[in-house]
Amino acid sequence: MYSINIIQPDDWHIHLRDENTLKMTVPLAEAAFGRVLAMPNLTPPLTTVQSVLDYRSRILANTRNPHFTPYFALYFNEQLTADTLQEAKTCPWILGVKWYPRGATTHSDWGVEDISQHFEHLALMEELKLPLLIHGEVTDSTVDIFEREPRFIETVLMPLQQRFPKLPIVLEHITTLDAVQWIQNMPAHIAATVTAHHLAFNRNHLLAGGLKPDYYCLPVLKQAAHQYSLQQAVMTSGQTQFFLGTDSAPHTRDKKYNSCGCAGCFTTPVALALLAELFFENQALSLLEAFCSINGARFYQLPLNTQHLRLTQQDWVVPEHYQISGLTFVPLLAGQTLAWQYHIAENVHHE
Ligand code: DOR
Ligand code: ZN
């Protein structure tokens, strides 16, 4: 039986949702991660520093682990002001501003459609070194859904990066070889998050042998060749611009198993187990720590976590569902047996 200790991981892209759902998402997150970057696509979205501070209090009311630290991104919206950006920069819990192109995904209706209308904000963010976090897909409905990320990189991201060359950027939840190659050609202040599900799965898991809504997310799972390019990026040493953001995005079961099902894979309970299995199978377990626990902290210029996580090769069965306040959420891989477990190793200290 194999086991390893790694510095406690962080999740640099998570949807904790709000209200009663926090009673489920927060304990699951803090059982695995030292820090998370909570996404702002609530209803209404987190558009002001005060709304972030209020949300932070609601999250902290559900924590048990005093080490657990939630961070946030503001929601880039049409009413964003320079004052809000300045204030965000001074708030220790806000790490960036998230741009959802309007219509790209869940609760993106408040997003900015045409970023060129807001170049003065990007110039200020560049000056403040306040990262822009991007859902990188074009929203033009005539563009094939599998091509929306490459098209975004070519038509939106490349010109934007050239115009604001010092702006820190995180291209979130990348899914394609195009994204991998773009990041690899960029300097260190440009990075990408990668999810466990885009590393472990491809569109066959979603579509072959029956439509499986639990695997439906945005950006949608791509073909295997793209999946392998992501695996290669995170399993090659020195690729410090790639780090874990699970994009765990719970929706209630009735909203997922629906004639117009919501996008989002609920992966917090399984993400680290899936990653341990994947890295182990690829003889790359020694690279897991950089991807989950080091690269992201370095990008956001935060210290590494002092706690450790022990990953042990031991079977467990993923719960069929989680229930909270009358709501039912089905995790990815519900009912399946996974080969790795984890728990916080309190007695190991970082030298
Ligand atoms: O699959 C997704 N779900 N992708 C996103 O970008 C948003 C997320 C959500 O909030 O449900
Ligand atoms: Zn997300």
Short mmCIF file of C-alpha atoms and ligand atoms in Angstrom, two decimals:
data_model
loop_
_atom_site.label_atom_id
_atom_site.label_comp_id
_atom_site.label_asym_id
_atom_site.label_seq_id
_atom_site.Cartn_x
_atom_site.Cartn_y
_atom_site.Cartn_z
CA MET A 1 0.00 0.00 0.00
CA TYR A 2 1.49 3.31 -1.09
CA SER A 3 1.14 6.52 0.80
CA ILE A 4 2.70 9.96 0.54
CA ASN A 5 2.59 13.22 2.44
CA ILE A 6 2.29 16.41 0.49
CA ILE A 7 2.02 20.02 1.56
CA GLN A 8 -1.68 20.65 2.02
CA PRO A 9 -3.22 21.48 -1.36
CA ASP A 10 -5.18 24.60 -2.27
CA ASP A 11 -8.11 24.88 -4.65
CA TRP A 12 -7.71 28.06 -6.69
CA HIS A 13 -11.15 27.80 -8.31
CA ILE A 14 -14.18 26.54 -6.43
CA HIS A 15 -17.92 27.27 -6.31
CA LEU A 16 -18.96 27.14 -2.67
CA ARG A 17 -22.41 28.56 -3.47
CA ASP A 18 -24.24 30.24 -0.59
CA GLU A 19 -26.68 29.97 2.30
CA ASN A 20 -27.47 26.41 3.42
CA THR A 21 -25.32 24.84 0.71
CA LEU A 22 -22.27 26.23 2.55
CA LYS A 23 -22.99 23.69 5.30
CA MET A 24 -21.99 21.02 2.78
CA THR A 25 -19.42 22.70 0.54
CA VAL A 26 -17.30 24.30 3.27
CA PRO A 27 -16.69 21.17 5.41
CA LEU A 28 -15.88 19.17 2.26
CA ALA A 29 -13.46 21.85 1.05
CA GLU A 30 -11.65 22.25 4.35
CA ALA A 31 -11.21 18.50 4.69
CA ALA A 32 -8.99 18.63 1.60
CA PHE A 33 -7.72 22.15 1.03
CA GLY A 34 -5.91 24.73 3.11
CA ARG A 35 -7.14 27.60 0.99
CA VAL A 36 -9.71 28.07 -1.71
CA LEU A 37 -10.47 30.81 -4.18
CA ALA A 38 -14.26 31.08 -4.09
CA MET A 39 -15.89 32.17 -7.32
CA PRO A 40 -18.21 35.20 -7.31
CA ASN A 41 -21.03 33.96 -9.57
CA LEU A 42 -23.65 34.06 -6.85
CA THR A 43 -27.10 35.58 -7.28
CA PRO A 44 -26.54 38.49 -7.08
CA PRO A 45 -22.83 38.28 -7.92
CA LEU A 46 -20.01 39.59 -5.71
CA THR A 47 -19.43 42.98 -7.28
CA THR A 48 -18.29 45.02 -4.27
CA VAL A 49 -15.66 44.53 -1.60
CA GLN A 50 -18.40 44.67 1.04
CA SER A 51 -20.30 41.85 -0.66
CA VAL A 52 -17.12 39.76 -0.54
CA LEU A 53 -16.60 40.49 3.17
CA ASP A 54 -20.21 39.50 3.92
CA TYR A 55 -19.84 36.29 1.93
CA ARG A 56 -16.58 35.55 3.74
CA SER A 57 -18.41 35.78 7.09
CA ARG A 58 -21.07 33.37 5.87
CA ILE A 59 -18.36 30.91 4.81
CA LEU A 60 -16.38 31.24 8.03
CA ALA A 61 -19.56 30.53 10.03
CA ASN A 62 -19.38 27.02 8.53
CA THR A 63 -15.70 26.23 9.09
CA ARG A 64 -14.31 23.94 11.75
CA ASN A 65 -10.65 24.00 10.75
CA PRO A 66 -9.05 27.28 11.94
CA HIS A 67 -6.39 26.96 9.23
CA PHE A 68 -8.91 27.04 6.40
CA THR A 69 -8.73 30.33 4.48
CA PRO A 70 -11.14 31.35 1.74
CA TYR A 71 -10.02 33.88 -0.84
CA PHE A 72 -12.17 35.60 -3.44
CA ALA A 73 -12.39 37.18 -6.85
CA LEU A 74 -14.63 40.13 -7.63
CA TYR A 75 -17.12 39.77 -10.48
CA PHE A 76 -16.14 41.89 -13.49
CA ASN A 77 -19.39 43.66 -14.39
CA GLU A 78 -20.55 46.69 -16.35
CA GLN A 79 -20.73 48.81 -13.19
CA LEU A 80 -17.18 48.08 -12.06
CA THR A 81 -15.36 51.24 -10.98
CA ALA A 82 -11.75 52.25 -10.50
CA ASP A 83 -12.50 52.89 -6.82
CA THR A 84 -13.72 49.32 -6.38
CA LEU A 85 -10.53 48.01 -8.00
CA GLN A 86 -8.37 50.16 -5.71
CA GLU A 87 -10.33 48.96 -2.70
CA ALA A 88 -10.09 45.33 -3.86
CA LYS A 89 -6.33 45.65 -4.09
CA THR A 90 -6.14 46.63 -0.41
CA CYS A 91 -8.42 43.78 0.72
CA PRO A 92 -6.25 40.84 1.83
CA TRP A 93 -8.90 38.30 0.82
CA ILE A 94 -9.40 39.40 -2.78
CA LEU A 95 -6.92 37.88 -5.22
CA GLY A 96 -8.32 39.04 -8.53
CA VAL A 97 -11.28 39.95 -10.69
CA LYS A 98 -13.16 37.25 -12.59
CA TRP A 99 -14.39 37.92 -16.08
CA TYR A 100 -17.22 35.74 -17.33
CA PRO A 101 -18.04 36.77 -20.90
CA ARG A 102 -21.79 37.32 -20.71
CA GLY A 103 -23.68 34.14 -21.54
CA ALA A 104 -20.60 31.89 -21.29
CA THR A 105 -21.79 29.86 -18.32
CA THR A 106 -23.83 29.61 -15.11
CA HIS A 107 -24.74 33.03 -13.71
CA SER A 108 -22.71 34.92 -16.28
CA ASP A 109 -25.62 37.24 -17.13
CA TRP A 110 -23.98 40.10 -15.24
CA GLY A 111 -20.71 39.56 -17.10
CA VAL A 112 -19.12 42.01 -19.46
CA GLU A 113 -19.78 41.19 -23.09
CA ASP A 114 -17.20 43.40 -24.75
CA ILE A 115 -14.08 43.78 -22.66
CA SER A 116 -12.76 46.52 -24.95
CA GLN A 117 -15.32 48.82 -23.31
CA HIS A 118 -13.40 48.37 -20.07
CA PHE A 119 -9.79 48.75 -21.14
CA GLU A 120 -9.26 51.52 -18.60
CA HIS A 121 -10.02 48.99 -15.85
CA LEU A 122 -7.58 46.50 -17.30
CA ALA A 123 -4.95 49.24 -17.44
CA LEU A 124 -5.54 49.96 -13.76
CA MET A 125 -5.42 46.26 -12.87
CA GLU A 126 -2.15 46.00 -14.78
CA GLU A 127 -0.77 48.91 -12.77
CA LEU A 128 -2.05 47.46 -9.48
CA LYS A 129 -0.89 43.96 -10.46
CA LEU A 130 -4.38 42.70 -9.70
CA PRO A 131 -4.92 39.44 -11.61
CA LEU A 132 -7.66 39.02 -14.21
CA LEU A 133 -9.21 35.57 -13.94
CA ILE A 134 -10.89 34.52 -17.16
CA HIS A 135 -13.54 32.08 -18.26
CA GLY A 136 -11.96 31.70 -21.67
CA GLU A 137 -14.71 30.85 -24.12
CA VAL A 138 -16.32 32.92 -26.86
CA THR A 139 -20.07 33.22 -26.49
CA ASP A 140 -20.98 33.41 -30.19
CA SER A 141 -23.59 30.68 -30.55
CA THR A 142 -22.46 29.97 -34.10
CA VAL A 143 -19.03 28.82 -32.85
CA ASP A 144 -18.87 25.09 -32.20
CA ILE A 145 -18.93 24.42 -28.46
CA PHE A 146 -15.69 22.39 -28.69
CA GLU A 147 -13.96 25.32 -30.41
CA ARG A 148 -14.99 28.09 -28.06
CA GLU A 149 -11.82 28.04 -25.98
CA PRO A 150 -9.33 28.02 -28.90
CA ARG A 151 -11.36 30.76 -30.62
CA PHE A 152 -11.30 32.84 -27.44
CA ILE A 153 -7.53 32.51 -27.13
CA GLU A 154 -7.00 33.57 -30.71
CA THR A 155 -9.50 36.40 -31.00
CA VAL A 156 -9.78 37.81 -27.47
CA LEU A 157 -6.95 36.69 -25.24
CA MET A 158 -3.96 37.18 -27.51
CA PRO A 159 -4.83 40.79 -28.40
CA LEU A 160 -5.71 41.51 -24.76
CA GLN A 161 -2.41 40.14 -23.50
CA GLN A 162 -0.49 42.11 -26.11
CA ARG A 163 -2.26 45.30 -25.10
CA PHE A 164 -1.67 44.72 -21.36
CA PRO A 165 1.57 42.73 -21.30
CA LYS A 166 2.17 43.10 -17.56
CA LEU A 167 -1.38 42.24 -16.49
CA PRO A 168 -1.38 39.03 -14.41
CA ILE A 169 -3.84 36.60 -15.99
CA VAL A 170 -5.23 33.24 -14.95
CA LEU A 171 -6.93 31.37 -17.76
CA GLU A 172 -9.32 29.26 -15.76
CA HIS A 173 -10.13 25.55 -16.21
CA ILE A 174 -8.22 25.08 -19.47
CA THR A 175 -9.27 22.19 -21.65
CA THR A 176 -7.26 22.24 -24.87
CA LEU A 177 -3.80 21.84 -26.34
CA ASP A 178 -4.21 25.39 -27.68
CA ALA A 179 -4.48 26.71 -24.12
CA VAL A 180 -1.54 24.62 -22.90
CA GLN A 181 0.69 25.90 -25.67
CA TRP A 182 -0.37 29.50 -25.20
CA ILE A 183 0.44 29.37 -21.49
CA GLN A 184 3.78 27.69 -22.13
CA ASN A 185 4.79 30.59 -24.35
CA MET A 186 3.84 33.21 -21.79
CA PRO A 187 5.86 34.72 -18.92
CA ALA A 188 5.34 33.66 -15.29
CA HIS A 189 2.63 36.19 -14.47
CA ILE A 190 0.32 34.32 -16.85
CA ALA A 191 -0.97 30.99 -15.63
CA ALA A 192 -3.79 28.50 -15.91
CA THR A 193 -5.88 26.45 -13.56
CA VAL A 194 -6.65 22.86 -14.49
CA THR A 195 -9.47 20.79 -13.02
CA ALA A 196 -9.25 17.17 -11.89
CA HIS A 197 -12.11 16.21 -14.21
CA HIS A 198 -10.58 17.74 -17.34
CA LEU A 199 -7.39 15.80 -16.52
CA ALA A 200 -9.11 12.50 -15.80
CA PHE A 201 -11.90 12.50 -18.38
CA ASN A 202 -12.77 13.35 -21.96
CA ARG A 203 -15.98 13.78 -23.93
CA ASN A 204 -16.50 10.04 -24.23
CA HIS A 205 -17.16 9.96 -20.50
CA LEU A 206 -19.91 12.51 -21.03
CA LEU A 207 -21.44 11.18 -24.23
CA ALA A 208 -20.53 7.58 -25.07
CA GLY A 209 -22.85 4.80 -23.94
CA GLY A 210 -25.47 7.25 -22.66
CA LEU A 211 -25.56 10.91 -21.74
CA LYS A 212 -24.16 11.43 -18.25
CA PRO A 213 -25.12 14.82 -16.83
CA ASP A 214 -22.72 14.56 -13.89
CA TYR A 215 -19.89 14.99 -16.43
CA TYR A 216 -21.42 18.03 -18.07
CA CYS A 217 -19.52 21.21 -17.31
CA LEU A 218 -18.25 24.30 -19.09
CA PRO A 219 -15.89 24.38 -20.80
CA VAL A 220 -17.24 21.04 -21.95
CA LEU A 221 -14.98 17.96 -21.78
CA LYS A 222 -12.90 17.69 -24.96
CA GLN A 223 -11.48 14.87 -27.04
CA ALA A 224 -8.82 12.58 -25.56
CA ALA A 225 -5.92 14.25 -27.38
CA HIS A 226 -6.64 17.50 -25.54
CA GLN A 227 -7.00 15.65 -22.25
CA TYR A 228 -3.54 14.14 -22.74
CA SER A 229 -2.03 17.54 -23.47
CA LEU A 230 -3.32 18.74 -20.10
CA GLN A 231 -1.91 15.65 -18.41
CA GLN A 232 1.47 16.24 -19.98
CA ALA A 233 1.51 19.85 -18.87
CA VAL A 234 0.85 19.07 -15.21
CA MET A 235 2.97 15.92 -15.11
CA THR A 236 6.15 17.52 -16.44
CA SER A 237 8.43 19.01 -13.84
CA GLY A 238 9.03 22.74 -13.99
CA GLN A 239 5.67 23.63 -15.55
CA THR A 240 4.93 26.06 -12.75
CA GLN A 241 2.27 28.03 -14.63
CA PHE A 242 -0.28 25.23 -14.24
CA PHE A 243 -2.03 24.66 -10.93
CA LEU A 244 -5.13 23.06 -9.46
CA GLY A 245 -8.48 24.83 -9.58
CA THR A 246 -11.12 22.13 -9.30
CA ASP A 247 -14.06 24.22 -10.56
CA SER A 248 -16.17 22.02 -8.31
CA ALA A 249 -19.63 23.34 -9.12
CA PRO A 250 -22.51 21.63 -7.30
CA HIS A 251 -26.02 21.90 -8.67
CA THR A 252 -29.00 20.15 -7.14
CA ARG A 253 -29.86 16.78 -8.63
CA ASP A 254 -33.09 18.03 -10.23
CA LYS A 255 -31.20 20.85 -11.96
CA LYS A 256 -28.57 18.44 -13.30
CA TYR A 257 -30.90 15.62 -14.37
CA ASN A 258 -33.13 17.89 -16.39
CA SER A 259 -34.06 18.42 -20.04
CA CYS A 260 -31.86 21.53 -19.85
CA GLY A 261 -29.32 20.42 -17.27
CA CYS A 262 -26.98 22.83 -15.51
CA ALA A 263 -23.25 22.82 -16.24
CA GLY A 264 -20.95 21.87 -13.40
CA CYS A 265 -19.16 18.83 -11.99
CA PHE A 266 -19.33 18.52 -8.21
CA THR A 267 -15.83 17.25 -7.51
CA THR A 268 -14.70 18.50 -4.10
CA PRO A 269 -15.15 15.06 -2.45
CA VAL A 270 -13.23 13.22 -5.19
CA ALA A 271 -10.76 15.64 -6.79
CA LEU A 272 -7.65 14.77 -4.79
CA ALA A 273 -8.34 11.04 -4.92
CA LEU A 274 -8.76 11.23 -8.69
CA LEU A 275 -5.55 13.21 -9.06
CA ALA A 276 -3.55 10.85 -6.83
CA GLU A 277 -4.74 7.91 -8.94
CA LEU A 278 -3.96 9.65 -12.20
CA PHE A 279 -0.48 10.82 -11.17
CA PHE A 280 0.28 7.40 -9.66
CA GLU A 281 -0.74 5.57 -12.83
CA ASN A 282 1.54 7.87 -14.81
CA GLN A 283 4.48 7.37 -12.43
CA ALA A 284 4.25 11.07 -11.63
CA LEU A 285 3.16 11.06 -7.97
CA SER A 286 6.22 13.13 -7.07
CA LEU A 287 4.86 15.96 -9.23
CA LEU A 288 1.45 16.09 -7.54
CA GLU A 289 2.61 18.44 -4.79
CA ALA A 290 3.83 21.13 -7.19
CA PHE A 291 0.54 21.07 -9.06
CA CYS A 292 -1.77 20.99 -6.01
CA SER A 293 0.17 22.77 -3.29
CA ILE A 294 3.00 24.95 -4.63
CA ASN A 295 2.50 26.50 -8.08
CA GLY A 296 -0.73 28.32 -7.25
CA ALA A 297 0.52 29.72 -3.96
CA ARG A 298 3.64 31.02 -5.71
CA PHE A 299 1.57 32.62 -8.46
CA TYR A 300 -0.60 34.44 -5.91
CA GLN A 301 2.51 35.27 -3.85
CA LEU A 302 1.22 33.52 -0.76
CA PRO A 303 3.22 31.27 1.59
CA LEU A 304 2.94 27.52 1.25
CA ASN A 305 0.59 25.80 3.67
CA THR A 306 2.30 24.54 6.82
CA GLN A 307 -0.01 21.56 7.26
CA HIS A 308 0.40 18.37 5.26
CA LEU A 309 -2.00 15.94 3.70
CA ARG A 310 -1.45 12.20 3.76
CA LEU A 311 -2.59 10.38 0.65
CA THR A 312 -3.00 6.62 1.06
CA GLN A 313 -3.74 4.01 -1.55
CA GLN A 314 -6.87 2.56 0.01
CA ASP A 315 -10.25 1.90 -1.57
CA TRP A 316 -13.32 3.88 -0.61
CA VAL A 317 -16.76 4.29 -2.14
CA VAL A 318 -17.94 7.75 -3.17
CA PRO A 319 -21.29 8.58 -1.52
CA GLU A 320 -24.33 8.34 -3.83
CA HIS A 321 -25.31 11.86 -2.86
CA TYR A 322 -24.96 14.57 -0.25
CA GLN A 323 -28.07 16.05 1.32
CA ILE A 324 -28.33 19.39 3.02
CA SER A 325 -31.46 21.28 4.06
CA GLY A 326 -33.65 19.21 1.77
CA LEU A 327 -31.37 19.66 -1.25
CA THR A 328 -29.66 16.70 -2.93
CA PHE A 329 -26.31 16.95 -4.69
CA VAL A 330 -24.73 14.10 -6.64
CA PRO A 331 -20.92 14.13 -6.65
CA LEU A 332 -18.96 13.11 -9.70
CA LEU A 333 -18.27 9.35 -9.56
CA ALA A 334 -21.11 8.74 -7.09
CA GLY A 335 -21.17 5.12 -5.92
CA GLN A 336 -17.85 4.29 -7.56
CA THR A 337 -14.79 2.91 -5.81
CA LEU A 338 -11.73 5.16 -5.77
CA ALA A 339 -8.26 3.94 -4.91
CA TRP A 340 -6.87 6.82 -2.82
CA GLN A 341 -7.91 8.43 0.42
CA TYR A 342 -6.58 11.48 2.20
CA HIS A 343 -6.51 13.03 5.62
CA ILE A 344 -4.73 15.99 7.15
CA ALA A 345 -1.43 14.89 8.68
CA GLU A 346 -1.22 17.27 11.64
CA ASN A 347 2.03 15.91 13.01
CA VAL A 348 4.24 16.58 9.98
CA HIS A 349 5.86 19.98 10.01
CA HIS A 350 7.27 21.85 7.09
CA GLU A 351 11.03 22.43 7.46
O1 DOR B 1 -19.35 23.95 -15.39
C1 DOR B 1 -19.33 25.04 -14.90
N1 DOR B 1 -20.06 25.34 -13.80
N2 DOR B 1 -18.57 25.97 -15.45
C2 DOR B 1 -18.59 27.24 -15.03
O2 DOR B 1 -17.90 28.03 -15.60
C3 DOR B 1 -19.49 27.67 -13.95
C4 DOR B 1 -19.86 26.56 -13.10
C5 DOR B 1 -21.02 26.86 -12.19
O3 DOR B 1 -21.00 27.89 -11.51
O4 DOR B 1 -21.93 26.05 -12.09
ZN ZN B 2 -15.98 27.92 -12.26
#
